[in-house]
Amino acid sequence: MSKAHVYKRDHINTDEIIPARYLNTDDEKELAKHCMEDLDAGFMKKVSKGDVIVSGEDFGCGSSREHAVWSLRGAGVQTIIARTFARIFYRNAINCGFYTIESKDAVERINDGDEVQIDYQAGIIEDKTNGQRIEFRPLPEFALEIIRDGGLLEHIKKVKG
Amino acid sequence: MSMTITEKILARASGKKAVKAGELVNAKIDLVMCHEVTTPAAITMLIEKGIDKVFDKKRIVVTPDHFQPAKDIKSAELHKRLDEWAKRHKIKYYYKLGRAGVCHALLPEQGHIRPGEVIIGGDSHTCTYGAFACFSTGVGSTDLAAAIATGELWFKVPESEKIVLNGKLPKGVYSKDVILAVIARIGVDGALYRAMEFVGPALKDMSMEARMTMTNMAVEAGAKNGIIGFDATTKKYLAKRLKDKKTYKVYESDADAQYVATEEFDCAKLEPMVAMPSLPSNAVPISKCKGKPMDQAYIGSCTNGRIEDLRIAAKILKGREVKIRTIVVPATPTIWKQADDEGLFDVFYRAGCVIAAPTCGACLGGFMGILAAGEKCISTTNRNFVGRMGHPKSEVYLASPATAAASALTGKLEDPRKFL
C-alpha cells in the first residue's frame, strides 16, 4: 500500500522538483535530500518508500534534467499520477524505467494522505481510504517494453545485441 | 502526401518517404550537443552498461556552460568528468574554458547548425536551433547517452501548430516580446508535444539572433521543437560559418500540410511584454505592470545574451546610470570580444553594470547573481519559475534586453520606449 501526496495544481516544474542549485551532482541519494524542496519543504520528512505523487496538468515542465526523475526515485516515490506530463519529463521517466500514470480525474478523487494500490497491468488505481476506483490507460506497449527491460539503455543493448 | 517541415525532416532521418504526426520513428541523429550538467551522468551510464563509445566524434559538440568556470568542488567534478570523456574519445569540437560559451548561442555561432538536420542536446532549450530550419529538441541524460553511443533515437512525430506573425514590430518591441505574447495566449502547455512552426511576414525583418530568441522559448509552451523556414537571412548567417560539410538540404512545409492549430498575431499591435512570476505565460504589456520596484537586472542567457541583445541594451544604457544591480553576461567568448570591440563594455561600465564571463550562471540559480529572499529581478532569460534564480521567495520577471535595460535605469519595471 502506498500513501498519496496530492498537489492540486498544474505545471509543477523541474526547478521545484530539484532546484538547479543542487545540479552540481548527479548522485541520486544526494539529489533525493532536496526532492520537491522549493514546492514543499516538508516533503522528504513525510515521504516513504513506495509512495505516489498525484498532481494536475503538465507535471515536470521546464528543464530536461533527468535529475528530477532520479531525485523522485531516490526519495522512494514509486510513480507520479498526473493529468498530463511535460514531454521531456515523461520521456526521461520511461527511459529510466520509472512508471508514470496519466489520469484525468485522479487529482480530484484522491485525497492527500490516502492509501492507494495500483495495478499497472490492469490500469486501476484503488483508493483504499475513500473506496474510489480509478481506471487509467496503461503506457503504450513500446514504453512498457523499455520499462520491463530496465530502461532505454538496457533495452538498446537487448535489441541491438 | 503533404507534410510539414518537421515531418519532412523526420521522414528523411528515419529513411522513410513520408511520416505523419503520431507515428513512432527511429531517427538518425546528425548532431549531439553536450554540456557539463546532463552529460556526465550519460557518460557514467554508458560506462556502467559497457557501451562507452561515441557514434561519431565529429558530430558531438561539447561545451561546459552552466557552471563555468566551475563554481564549486562538486561542479568542478562534473567539468572533470566531461573533460576526461571528451579527451578520451577525441571529440573534435570540444570547447574548453576560454572558447566555451552558452551552448545555444555557441553552436550556431560556430557553424555547427545545419538546416534539414536532426539535432538533440541534453538541455531543454536545444529547440533554439530550429530557427535554422532543422529539427532540434532537448532530451535527458539517458536519451543523450543512447544518442551518443548509437547516433539514433526514437521519436513520436509531433503534430504541428502554426504561429503566424503578421505585421511589423513597432519600435521598442522585439522578438522576445512576441514569444512572450505567444506563450501568454496559448499557455505553458499550449503546444505540449507539438512542433511550433513560426511563419509570417514579421519574420522577414528578424535577424537569426532574434529568431533564435523565439525558437528558444518553444519549450516554454511545452513544444517538442520550434522551427522557422529557411530564407535569405538564414543563408547569409550560415555562409561563412559552417564547419566541415558546407552543404545542407532545405525543407519547407507543403502548402496543404496539416496543422492541429493556427494562431495569428498582429505584431504591429504588440507592446513590450513582461512575464510576471512564476510562469512564462504570465506575460502582460508593460503598460499594465510599469512601476514595480526591482532589485536586480540580468541581461544574458541562451535567450537574449547575443551581440544584438547587448547592442540593444547598450543603446538604452549609454550615457545613463543604473539604479539597481545590473549583470551583463555575453553568451560566448566571441560575443564578449565583439561587444568589447564595439565599445559596449565602456557603456556598461560607465552605466554601473558588471560584465561577467560567458555562463548560464544565474539564469538557473547556479551562481553569478543569485537572488535573496524577497528580491525581484528583471531578466532577459526564459524561465521565471519559483526559485529559478535563487531563494524560493525571490521573483523573476522576464522581458527583452531593452525592457531589462530600461528597468535597470529606473529601478522598476519600465517601458523601454521612453529611452529610444
Coordinates of C-alpha atoms in Angstrom, one line a residue:
Chain A
M1 CA 0.0 0.0 0.0
S2 CA 1.3 3.5 -0.9
K3 CA 0.5 6.9 0.6
A4 CA -0.7 9.6 -1.9
H5 CA 0.9 13.0 -1.7
V6 CA -1.6 15.2 -3.6
Y7 CA -0.6 18.6 -5.1
K8 CA -3.8 20.1 -6.5
R9 CA -2.1 22.4 -9.0
D10 CA -0.7 22.4 -12.6
H11 CA 2.8 22.9 -14.0
I12 CA 4.9 21.5 -11.2
N13 CA 8.3 22.2 -12.8
T14 CA 11.7 20.6 -12.6
D15 CA 13.0 23.6 -10.7
E16 CA 10.6 22.8 -8.0
I17 CA 11.2 19.1 -8.1
I18 CA 15.0 19.5 -7.9
P19 CA 16.3 23.1 -7.8
A20 CA 19.3 23.8 -10.1
R21 CA 21.4 24.8 -7.2
Y22 CA 21.7 21.1 -6.5
L23 CA 22.6 20.1 -10.1
N24 CA 26.3 20.1 -9.3
T25 CA 25.9 16.4 -8.6
D26 CA 24.1 13.5 -10.3
D27 CA 24.2 11.3 -7.2
E28 CA 20.7 10.0 -6.7
K29 CA 20.9 9.8 -2.8
E30 CA 22.2 13.4 -2.7
L31 CA 19.5 14.7 -5.1
A32 CA 16.8 12.9 -3.1
K33 CA 17.7 15.0 0.0
H34 CA 16.3 18.1 -1.8
C35 CA 13.4 16.5 -3.7
M36 CA 10.5 18.9 -4.0
E37 CA 12.3 21.3 -1.7
D38 CA 11.1 24.6 -3.2
L39 CA 7.5 23.3 -3.5
D40 CA 7.0 21.5 -0.2
A41 CA 9.9 21.9 2.2
G42 CA 8.5 19.1 4.4
F43 CA 8.2 16.5 1.6
M44 CA 11.3 14.5 2.5
K45 CA 10.0 14.1 6.1
K46 CA 6.7 12.7 5.1
V47 CA 7.5 10.5 2.1
S48 CA 8.1 6.8 2.5
K49 CA 9.3 4.2 0.0
G50 CA 6.6 3.3 -2.4
D51 CA 4.6 6.4 -2.0
V52 CA 3.0 8.2 -5.0
I53 CA 2.6 11.8 -6.1
V54 CA -0.7 13.0 -7.6
S55 CA -1.0 16.2 -9.5
G56 CA -2.6 18.2 -12.3
E57 CA -1.6 19.2 -15.8
D58 CA 1.9 19.4 -17.3
F59 CA 3.9 17.7 -14.5
G60 CA 7.6 18.1 -14.9
C61 CA 7.7 21.0 -17.2
G62 CA 10.9 23.1 -17.6
S63 CA 14.4 21.8 -17.8
S64 CA 15.5 18.5 -19.4
R65 CA 17.2 17.5 -16.2
E66 CA 16.7 13.8 -15.6
H67 CA 17.9 14.7 -12.1
A68 CA 14.1 15.3 -11.5
V69 CA 13.3 11.7 -12.1
W70 CA 16.3 10.5 -10.1
S71 CA 15.5 12.7 -7.1
L72 CA 11.9 11.4 -7.0
R73 CA 13.1 7.8 -7.4
G74 CA 15.8 8.4 -4.8
A75 CA 13.2 9.7 -2.4
G76 CA 11.3 6.4 -2.8
V77 CA 8.5 7.7 -5.0
Q78 CA 7.0 4.8 -6.9
T79 CA 5.1 6.7 -9.5
I80 CA 3.6 10.0 -10.5
I81 CA 0.0 10.2 -11.3
A82 CA -0.9 13.4 -13.2
R83 CA -3.5 14.8 -15.7
T84 CA -0.7 15.3 -18.2
F85 CA 3.1 15.3 -18.3
A86 CA 5.6 17.7 -19.9
R87 CA 7.2 15.7 -22.7
I88 CA 10.9 15.6 -21.7
F89 CA 10.0 14.5 -18.1
Y90 CA 7.7 11.8 -19.5
R91 CA 10.3 10.5 -21.8
N92 CA 13.0 10.6 -19.1
A93 CA 10.8 8.6 -16.8
I94 CA 10.2 5.9 -19.4
N95 CA 13.9 5.9 -20.2
C96 CA 14.8 5.4 -16.5
G97 CA 12.3 2.6 -16.1
F98 CA 10.1 4.8 -13.9
Y99 CA 6.3 4.5 -14.2
T100 CA 4.1 7.4 -14.9
I101 CA 0.3 7.4 -15.0
E102 CA -1.9 9.8 -16.9
S103 CA -5.3 10.2 -15.3
K104 CA -7.7 13.0 -15.9
D105 CA -9.5 12.7 -12.5
A106 CA -7.2 11.1 -10.0
V107 CA -6.2 14.5 -8.7
E108 CA -9.9 15.2 -7.9
R109 CA -10.7 11.8 -6.5
I110 CA -7.6 11.0 -4.4
N111 CA -7.1 13.0 -1.2
D112 CA -3.8 13.9 0.3
G113 CA -2.7 11.1 2.6
D114 CA -5.0 8.4 1.2
E115 CA -3.7 4.9 0.9
V116 CA -3.7 3.7 -2.7
Q117 CA -3.0 0.5 -4.5
I118 CA -2.0 0.4 -8.2
D119 CA -2.4 -2.4 -10.7
Y120 CA -0.2 -1.3 -13.6
Q121 CA -1.2 -4.2 -15.9
A122 CA -4.9 -3.7 -15.5
G123 CA -4.7 0.1 -15.3
I124 CA -6.5 0.5 -12.0
I125 CA -5.8 2.8 -9.0
E126 CA -7.7 1.8 -5.9
D127 CA -8.0 4.5 -3.2
K128 CA -8.4 2.3 -0.1
T129 CA -9.2 5.2 2.1
N130 CA -12.2 6.6 0.3
G131 CA -13.1 3.4 -1.7
Q132 CA -12.7 5.1 -5.1
R133 CA -11.7 3.0 -8.1
I134 CA -9.9 4.9 -10.9
E135 CA -9.1 3.4 -14.2
F136 CA -6.2 4.6 -16.4
R137 CA -4.8 3.7 -19.7
P138 CA -1.5 1.8 -19.2
L139 CA 1.6 3.2 -21.0
P140 CA 1.9 2.2 -24.7
E141 CA 3.5 -1.2 -25.4
F142 CA 6.8 0.1 -26.6
A143 CA 7.2 2.2 -23.4
L144 CA 6.3 -0.8 -21.2
E145 CA 8.9 -2.8 -23.1
I146 CA 11.6 -0.2 -22.3
I147 CA 10.5 -0.2 -18.6
R148 CA 10.4 -4.1 -18.5
D149 CA 13.9 -4.1 -19.9
G150 CA 15.0 -1.8 -17.1
G151 CA 15.3 1.4 -19.1
L152 CA 16.3 2.6 -22.5
L153 CA 20.0 1.6 -22.4
E154 CA 19.3 -1.9 -21.3
H155 CA 16.6 -2.1 -24.0
I156 CA 19.0 -0.9 -26.7
K157 CA 21.6 -3.5 -25.5
K158 CA 18.9 -6.2 -25.8
V159 CA 17.6 -5.1 -29.1
K160 CA 20.9 -4.4 -30.8
G161 CA 22.7 -7.2 -29.0
Chain B
M1 CA 1.4 13.1 -49.1
S2 CA 1.7 16.6 -47.9
M3 CA 3.9 17.2 -44.9
T4 CA 5.2 19.9 -42.6
I5 CA 8.9 20.8 -42.5
T6 CA 9.2 18.9 -39.2
E7 CA 7.6 15.8 -40.7
K8 CA 9.8 16.0 -43.8
I9 CA 13.0 16.2 -41.7
L10 CA 12.0 13.3 -39.5
A11 CA 11.0 11.3 -42.6
R12 CA 14.4 11.8 -44.1
A13 CA 16.2 11.0 -40.9
S14 CA 14.2 7.8 -40.4
G15 CA 14.7 6.6 -44.0
K16 CA 11.1 6.9 -44.9
K17 CA 9.3 8.6 -47.9
A18 CA 6.7 10.1 -45.6
V19 CA 5.7 10.2 -41.9
K20 CA 2.7 11.6 -40.2
A21 CA 2.1 13.1 -36.8
G22 CA 1.7 10.5 -34.1
E23 CA 3.9 7.9 -35.8
L24 CA 6.9 6.5 -33.9
V25 CA 10.1 6.7 -35.8
N26 CA 13.7 5.7 -35.2
A27 CA 15.7 8.7 -36.4
K28 CA 19.4 9.1 -37.2
I29 CA 20.9 11.9 -35.3
D30 CA 23.0 14.4 -37.2
L31 CA 24.4 16.3 -34.2
V32 CA 24.5 15.9 -30.4
M33 CA 25.1 18.8 -28.0
C34 CA 26.7 18.1 -24.6
H35 CA 27.3 20.2 -21.5
E36 CA 28.5 19.6 -18.0
V37 CA 25.2 19.2 -16.2
T38 CA 23.5 16.4 -18.0
T39 CA 26.4 14.7 -19.9
P40 CA 28.5 13.4 -17.1
A41 CA 25.5 11.2 -15.9
A42 CA 25.1 10.0 -19.5
I43 CA 28.8 9.1 -19.6
T44 CA 28.6 7.2 -16.3
M45 CA 25.6 5.3 -17.6
L46 CA 27.4 4.3 -20.8
I47 CA 30.4 3.1 -18.8
E48 CA 28.3 1.1 -16.4
K49 CA 26.4 -0.5 -19.3
G50 CA 29.6 -1.4 -21.0
I51 CA 28.8 0.7 -24.1
D52 CA 31.3 3.5 -23.6
K53 CA 31.6 4.6 -27.2
V54 CA 30.7 7.6 -29.4
F55 CA 28.8 7.2 -32.7
D56 CA 30.8 9.9 -34.4
K57 CA 33.4 12.1 -32.8
K58 CA 32.8 14.8 -35.4
R59 CA 29.1 15.0 -34.7
I60 CA 29.2 15.6 -31.0
V61 CA 29.8 19.2 -29.8
V62 CA 30.9 19.7 -26.2
T63 CA 30.9 22.9 -24.2
P64 CA 30.7 23.4 -20.5
D65 CA 28.4 26.4 -19.8
H66 CA 26.1 26.1 -16.8
F67 CA 28.6 26.4 -14.0
Q68 CA 31.7 27.6 -15.8
P69 CA 34.3 28.5 -14.7
A70 CA 33.5 25.8 -12.1
K71 CA 31.5 27.4 -9.2
D72 CA 32.3 24.8 -6.5
I73 CA 34.0 21.5 -5.9
K74 CA 31.1 19.4 -7.0
S75 CA 30.6 21.2 -10.3
A76 CA 34.4 21.1 -10.8
E77 CA 34.0 17.3 -10.6
L78 CA 31.3 17.4 -13.4
H79 CA 33.7 19.5 -15.6
K80 CA 36.4 17.0 -14.9
R81 CA 34.3 14.0 -15.9
L82 CA 33.2 15.8 -19.1
D83 CA 36.8 16.8 -19.9
E84 CA 38.2 13.3 -19.4
W85 CA 35.5 11.8 -21.6
A86 CA 35.8 14.4 -24.4
K87 CA 39.6 13.9 -24.5
R88 CA 39.4 10.1 -24.3
H89 CA 37.1 9.9 -27.3
K90 CA 38.9 12.7 -29.1
I91 CA 35.8 14.7 -29.6
K92 CA 36.6 17.1 -32.5
Y93 CA 34.6 20.1 -31.3
Y94 CA 35.3 20.4 -27.6
Y95 CA 35.1 24.0 -26.5
K96 CA 37.2 24.5 -23.3
L97 CA 37.1 27.4 -21.0
G98 CA 38.1 30.5 -23.0
R99 CA 36.3 29.2 -26.0
A100 CA 33.3 27.6 -24.3
G101 CA 30.0 29.5 -24.1
V102 CA 26.3 29.2 -23.5
C103 CA 25.6 26.2 -25.7
H104 CA 22.6 27.5 -27.7
A105 CA 24.5 30.7 -28.6
L106 CA 27.8 28.9 -29.2
L107 CA 26.7 26.1 -31.6
P108 CA 25.0 28.3 -34.3
E109 CA 27.7 31.0 -34.0
Q110 CA 30.5 28.4 -34.5
G111 CA 28.7 26.9 -37.6
H112 CA 27.5 23.6 -36.2
I113 CA 23.9 24.0 -37.0
R114 CA 22.7 23.0 -40.5
P115 CA 19.2 23.2 -42.0
G116 CA 17.4 19.9 -42.5
E117 CA 19.3 18.1 -39.8
V118 CA 18.1 16.3 -36.7
I119 CA 19.8 17.7 -33.6
I120 CA 19.4 16.7 -30.0
G121 CA 21.0 18.1 -26.8
G122 CA 21.0 17.4 -23.1
D123 CA 19.2 20.6 -22.5
S124 CA 15.6 21.6 -22.8
H125 CA 16.5 24.8 -24.8
T126 CA 18.0 22.8 -27.6
C127 CA 14.9 23.7 -29.5
T128 CA 16.7 27.0 -30.2
Y129 CA 18.4 25.6 -33.3
G130 CA 15.1 25.2 -35.0
A131 CA 15.5 28.8 -36.1
F132 CA 17.7 27.3 -38.8
A133 CA 15.1 25.1 -40.4
C134 CA 16.2 22.0 -38.6
F135 CA 14.5 19.6 -36.2
S136 CA 16.0 20.1 -32.8
T137 CA 14.9 19.1 -29.4
G138 CA 16.1 18.7 -25.8
V139 CA 16.5 15.3 -24.1
G140 CA 17.5 14.0 -20.7
S141 CA 20.7 12.1 -19.8
T142 CA 19.5 8.6 -20.8
D143 CA 18.4 9.7 -24.3
L144 CA 21.6 11.7 -24.6
A145 CA 23.6 8.5 -23.7
A146 CA 21.7 6.5 -26.3
A147 CA 22.3 9.1 -29.0
I148 CA 26.0 9.4 -28.1
A149 CA 26.5 5.7 -28.4
T150 CA 24.2 4.8 -31.3
G151 CA 23.5 8.0 -33.2
E152 CA 19.8 7.2 -33.2
L153 CA 16.8 7.9 -31.1
W154 CA 13.1 7.1 -31.2
F155 CA 10.6 10.0 -31.7
K156 CA 6.9 10.4 -31.9
V157 CA 6.4 12.6 -34.9
P158 CA 4.8 15.7 -33.4
E159 CA 1.7 17.4 -34.6
S160 CA 2.4 20.9 -35.9
E161 CA 1.0 24.2 -34.7
K162 CA 1.3 27.2 -36.9
I163 CA 2.2 30.5 -35.3
V164 CA 1.5 33.3 -37.9
L165 CA 3.3 36.5 -37.2
N166 CA 1.8 39.3 -39.2
G167 CA 2.6 43.0 -39.3
K168 CA 5.8 44.8 -38.5
L169 CA 7.3 45.1 -35.0
P170 CA 6.9 48.6 -33.6
K171 CA 9.9 50.5 -32.2
G172 CA 10.9 49.1 -28.7
V173 CA 9.2 45.8 -29.4
Y174 CA 11.4 42.7 -30.1
S175 CA 11.1 39.0 -30.8
K176 CA 11.2 38.4 -27.0
D177 CA 8.0 40.4 -26.7
V178 CA 6.5 38.4 -29.5
I179 CA 7.3 35.0 -27.9
L180 CA 6.1 36.2 -24.5
A181 CA 2.8 37.3 -26.1
V182 CA 2.5 33.9 -27.9
I183 CA 3.0 32.0 -24.7
A184 CA 0.7 34.3 -22.8
R185 CA -2.0 33.4 -25.3
I186 CA -1.5 29.7 -25.7
G187 CA -0.2 28.9 -22.2
V188 CA 2.9 27.0 -20.9
D189 CA 1.4 23.7 -22.2
G190 CA -0.4 25.3 -25.1
A191 CA 1.9 23.5 -27.6
L192 CA 2.5 20.4 -25.5
Y193 CA 4.2 17.6 -27.5
R194 CA 3.8 19.8 -30.7
A195 CA 6.1 21.4 -33.2
M196 CA 5.7 25.1 -33.1
E197 CA 6.2 26.4 -36.6
F198 CA 6.7 30.1 -36.9
V199 CA 5.7 31.7 -40.2
G200 CA 4.6 35.1 -41.5
P201 CA 5.9 38.5 -42.7
A202 CA 7.2 39.7 -39.3
L203 CA 10.0 37.1 -39.6
K204 CA 11.4 38.8 -42.6
D205 CA 12.8 41.7 -40.5
M206 CA 14.1 39.4 -37.8
S207 CA 17.8 38.5 -37.6
M208 CA 18.8 34.9 -36.9
E209 CA 19.6 36.1 -33.3
A210 CA 16.0 37.5 -33.0
R211 CA 14.5 34.3 -34.4
M212 CA 16.6 32.1 -32.0
T213 CA 15.0 34.0 -29.1
M214 CA 11.6 32.7 -30.2
T215 CA 12.5 29.1 -31.0
N216 CA 14.5 29.0 -27.7
M217 CA 11.2 29.5 -25.8
A218 CA 9.2 27.0 -27.8
V219 CA 9.8 24.6 -24.8
E220 CA 8.2 27.2 -22.5
A221 CA 4.9 26.4 -24.3
G222 CA 5.6 22.7 -23.9
A223 CA 6.6 22.2 -27.5
K224 CA 8.9 19.4 -28.7
N225 CA 10.5 21.7 -31.2
G226 CA 10.3 25.2 -32.6
I227 CA 11.0 25.7 -36.3
I228 CA 11.4 28.5 -38.8
G229 CA 11.7 28.1 -42.5
F230 CA 14.9 28.8 -44.5
D231 CA 15.3 32.2 -46.2
A232 CA 17.9 34.7 -47.3
T233 CA 18.7 35.7 -43.7
T234 CA 19.4 32.0 -42.8
K235 CA 21.6 31.6 -45.8
K236 CA 23.6 34.7 -45.1
Y237 CA 24.2 33.7 -41.5
L238 CA 25.4 30.3 -42.4
A239 CA 27.6 31.4 -45.4
K240 CA 30.8 32.0 -43.6
R241 CA 30.3 29.8 -40.5
L242 CA 29.6 26.2 -41.4
K243 CA 32.1 23.7 -40.1
D244 CA 33.0 20.6 -42.0
K245 CA 30.3 20.0 -44.5
K246 CA 29.3 23.3 -46.2
T247 CA 26.2 21.9 -47.9
Y248 CA 22.7 21.3 -46.5
K249 CA 19.3 20.4 -47.6
V250 CA 16.4 22.8 -47.3
Y251 CA 13.0 21.5 -46.5
E252 CA 9.8 23.5 -46.4
S253 CA 6.2 22.8 -45.4
D254 CA 3.8 21.9 -48.2
A255 CA 1.0 24.4 -48.8
D256 CA -1.6 21.8 -47.8
A257 CA 0.3 20.4 -44.8
Q258 CA -1.7 19.5 -41.7
Y259 CA -1.7 21.7 -38.6
V260 CA -3.6 21.0 -35.4
A261 CA -3.9 24.6 -34.6
T262 CA -3.1 28.0 -36.1
E263 CA -2.6 31.2 -34.0
E264 CA -2.4 34.6 -35.7
F265 CA -0.6 37.6 -34.1
D266 CA -0.6 41.2 -35.3
C267 CA 2.9 42.2 -34.2
A268 CA 2.2 45.8 -35.1
K269 CA -0.1 46.0 -32.1
L270 CA 2.3 44.5 -29.6
E271 CA 3.8 46.4 -26.6
P272 CA 6.9 45.4 -24.7
M273 CA 5.9 42.4 -22.5
V274 CA 6.9 41.3 -19.1
A275 CA 6.2 37.8 -17.7
M276 CA 5.2 38.1 -14.1
P277 CA 6.2 35.4 -11.6
S278 CA 6.1 32.4 -11.7
L279 CA 5.3 31.2 -15.2
P280 CA 6.4 32.5 -18.6
S281 CA 2.7 32.6 -19.6
N282 CA 2.0 35.3 -17.1
A283 CA 3.2 38.0 -19.6
V284 CA 1.4 41.3 -19.6
P285 CA 2.1 44.5 -21.6
I286 CA 4.5 46.9 -19.8
S287 CA 1.6 49.5 -19.5
K288 CA -0.1 47.1 -17.1
C289 CA 2.9 46.4 -14.8
K290 CA 5.1 49.5 -15.0
G291 CA 6.5 50.9 -11.8
K292 CA 7.0 47.7 -9.8
P293 CA 10.3 48.1 -7.9
M294 CA 13.2 45.7 -8.9
D295 CA 16.4 44.7 -7.1
Q296 CA 18.4 43.4 -10.0
A297 CA 18.6 43.3 -13.8
Y298 CA 20.1 40.4 -15.7
I299 CA 21.0 40.7 -19.4
G300 CA 22.2 37.4 -20.8
S301 CA 21.4 33.7 -21.4
C302 CA 20.7 31.5 -24.4
T303 CA 17.5 33.5 -24.9
N304 CA 19.0 37.0 -25.0
G305 CA 22.8 37.0 -24.5
R306 CA 23.8 37.5 -28.1
I307 CA 25.5 40.6 -29.6
E308 CA 22.3 42.1 -30.9
D309 CA 20.8 41.9 -27.4
L310 CA 23.8 43.6 -25.9
R311 CA 23.7 46.3 -28.5
I312 CA 20.0 47.0 -27.8
A313 CA 20.7 47.2 -24.0
A314 CA 23.8 49.4 -24.6
K315 CA 21.8 51.8 -26.7
I316 CA 19.4 52.4 -23.8
L317 CA 22.2 52.5 -21.1
K318 CA 24.5 54.8 -23.0
G319 CA 25.3 57.9 -21.0
R320 CA 23.0 56.9 -18.2
E321 CA 23.4 55.2 -14.8
V322 CA 21.6 52.1 -13.5
K323 CA 19.8 52.3 -10.1
I324 CA 19.9 48.6 -9.3
R325 CA 22.5 45.8 -9.6
T326 CA 22.8 45.0 -13.3
I327 CA 24.6 42.0 -14.6
V328 CA 25.6 41.7 -18.3
V329 CA 26.6 38.2 -19.5
P330 CA 27.8 37.9 -23.1
A331 CA 26.8 34.4 -24.0
T332 CA 30.0 33.4 -25.8
P333 CA 33.7 34.5 -25.9
T334 CA 33.2 35.7 -29.5
I335 CA 30.2 37.9 -28.4
W336 CA 32.3 39.1 -25.4
K337 CA 35.1 40.2 -27.7
Q338 CA 32.8 41.7 -30.2
A339 CA 30.9 43.7 -27.5
D340 CA 34.3 44.9 -26.2
D341 CA 35.5 45.9 -29.8
E342 CA 32.2 47.8 -30.4
G343 CA 32.7 49.8 -27.2
L344 CA 29.7 48.3 -25.5
F345 CA 31.7 47.4 -22.4
D346 CA 32.6 51.0 -21.9
V347 CA 28.9 51.8 -22.0
F348 CA 28.1 49.1 -19.5
Y349 CA 31.0 50.1 -17.2
R350 CA 30.0 53.7 -17.2
A351 CA 26.4 52.8 -16.5
G352 CA 27.5 50.9 -13.5
C353 CA 26.9 47.3 -14.7
V354 CA 29.1 44.3 -14.1
I355 CA 30.2 42.2 -17.1
A356 CA 30.5 38.5 -16.4
A357 CA 32.3 35.7 -18.3
P358 CA 30.1 33.6 -20.6
T359 CA 28.0 31.2 -18.5
C360 CA 24.4 30.1 -17.9
G361 CA 25.1 31.0 -14.3
A362 CA 22.3 32.9 -12.6
C363 CA 19.6 32.2 -15.2
L364 CA 19.0 28.9 -13.5
G365 CA 20.1 29.9 -10.0
G366 CA 23.5 28.5 -10.4
F367 CA 25.8 31.4 -9.4
M368 CA 26.9 34.9 -10.5
G369 CA 23.8 36.8 -9.5
I370 CA 21.7 34.7 -7.1
L371 CA 18.6 36.4 -5.5
A372 CA 17.9 36.6 -1.8
A373 CA 14.5 36.1 -0.2
G374 CA 12.0 38.7 -1.3
E375 CA 14.3 40.1 -4.1
K376 CA 12.9 40.8 -7.6
C377 CA 14.9 40.5 -10.8
I378 CA 14.0 41.8 -14.3
S379 CA 15.7 39.2 -16.5
T380 CA 16.2 38.5 -20.3
T381 CA 16.1 34.8 -19.6
N382 CA 13.4 32.2 -20.3
R383 CA 12.0 30.9 -17.1
N384 CA 10.6 32.6 -14.0
F385 CA 9.6 29.5 -12.0
V386 CA 9.6 29.6 -8.2
G387 CA 13.2 29.7 -7.0
R388 CA 14.6 29.8 -10.6
M389 CA 17.2 32.4 -9.8
G390 CA 17.7 31.8 -6.2
H391 CA 15.7 31.8 -3.0
P392 CA 12.2 30.3 -3.4
K393 CA 10.8 33.6 -2.2
S394 CA 12.6 35.6 -4.8
E395 CA 10.9 36.7 -8.0
V396 CA 11.8 36.7 -11.7
Y397 CA 10.3 39.0 -14.3
L398 CA 11.0 38.0 -17.9
A399 CA 11.5 40.7 -20.6
S400 CA 13.5 41.8 -23.6
P401 CA 17.0 43.3 -23.2
A402 CA 15.5 46.7 -23.9
T403 CA 13.0 46.4 -21.1
A404 CA 15.6 45.0 -18.7
A405 CA 18.0 47.9 -19.5
A406 CA 15.2 50.5 -19.1
S407 CA 14.1 48.9 -15.8
A408 CA 17.8 48.9 -14.6
L409 CA 17.8 52.7 -15.2
T410 CA 14.8 53.5 -13.1
G411 CA 15.0 50.6 -10.7
K412 CA 11.4 49.5 -11.5
L413 CA 9.6 47.8 -14.4
E414 CA 10.0 50.4 -17.1
D415 CA 8.8 51.0 -20.7
P416 CA 12.0 51.0 -22.9
R417 CA 10.4 53.2 -25.5
K418 CA 10.9 56.3 -23.3
F419 CA 14.7 55.8 -23.8
L420 CA 14.6 55.2 -27.5

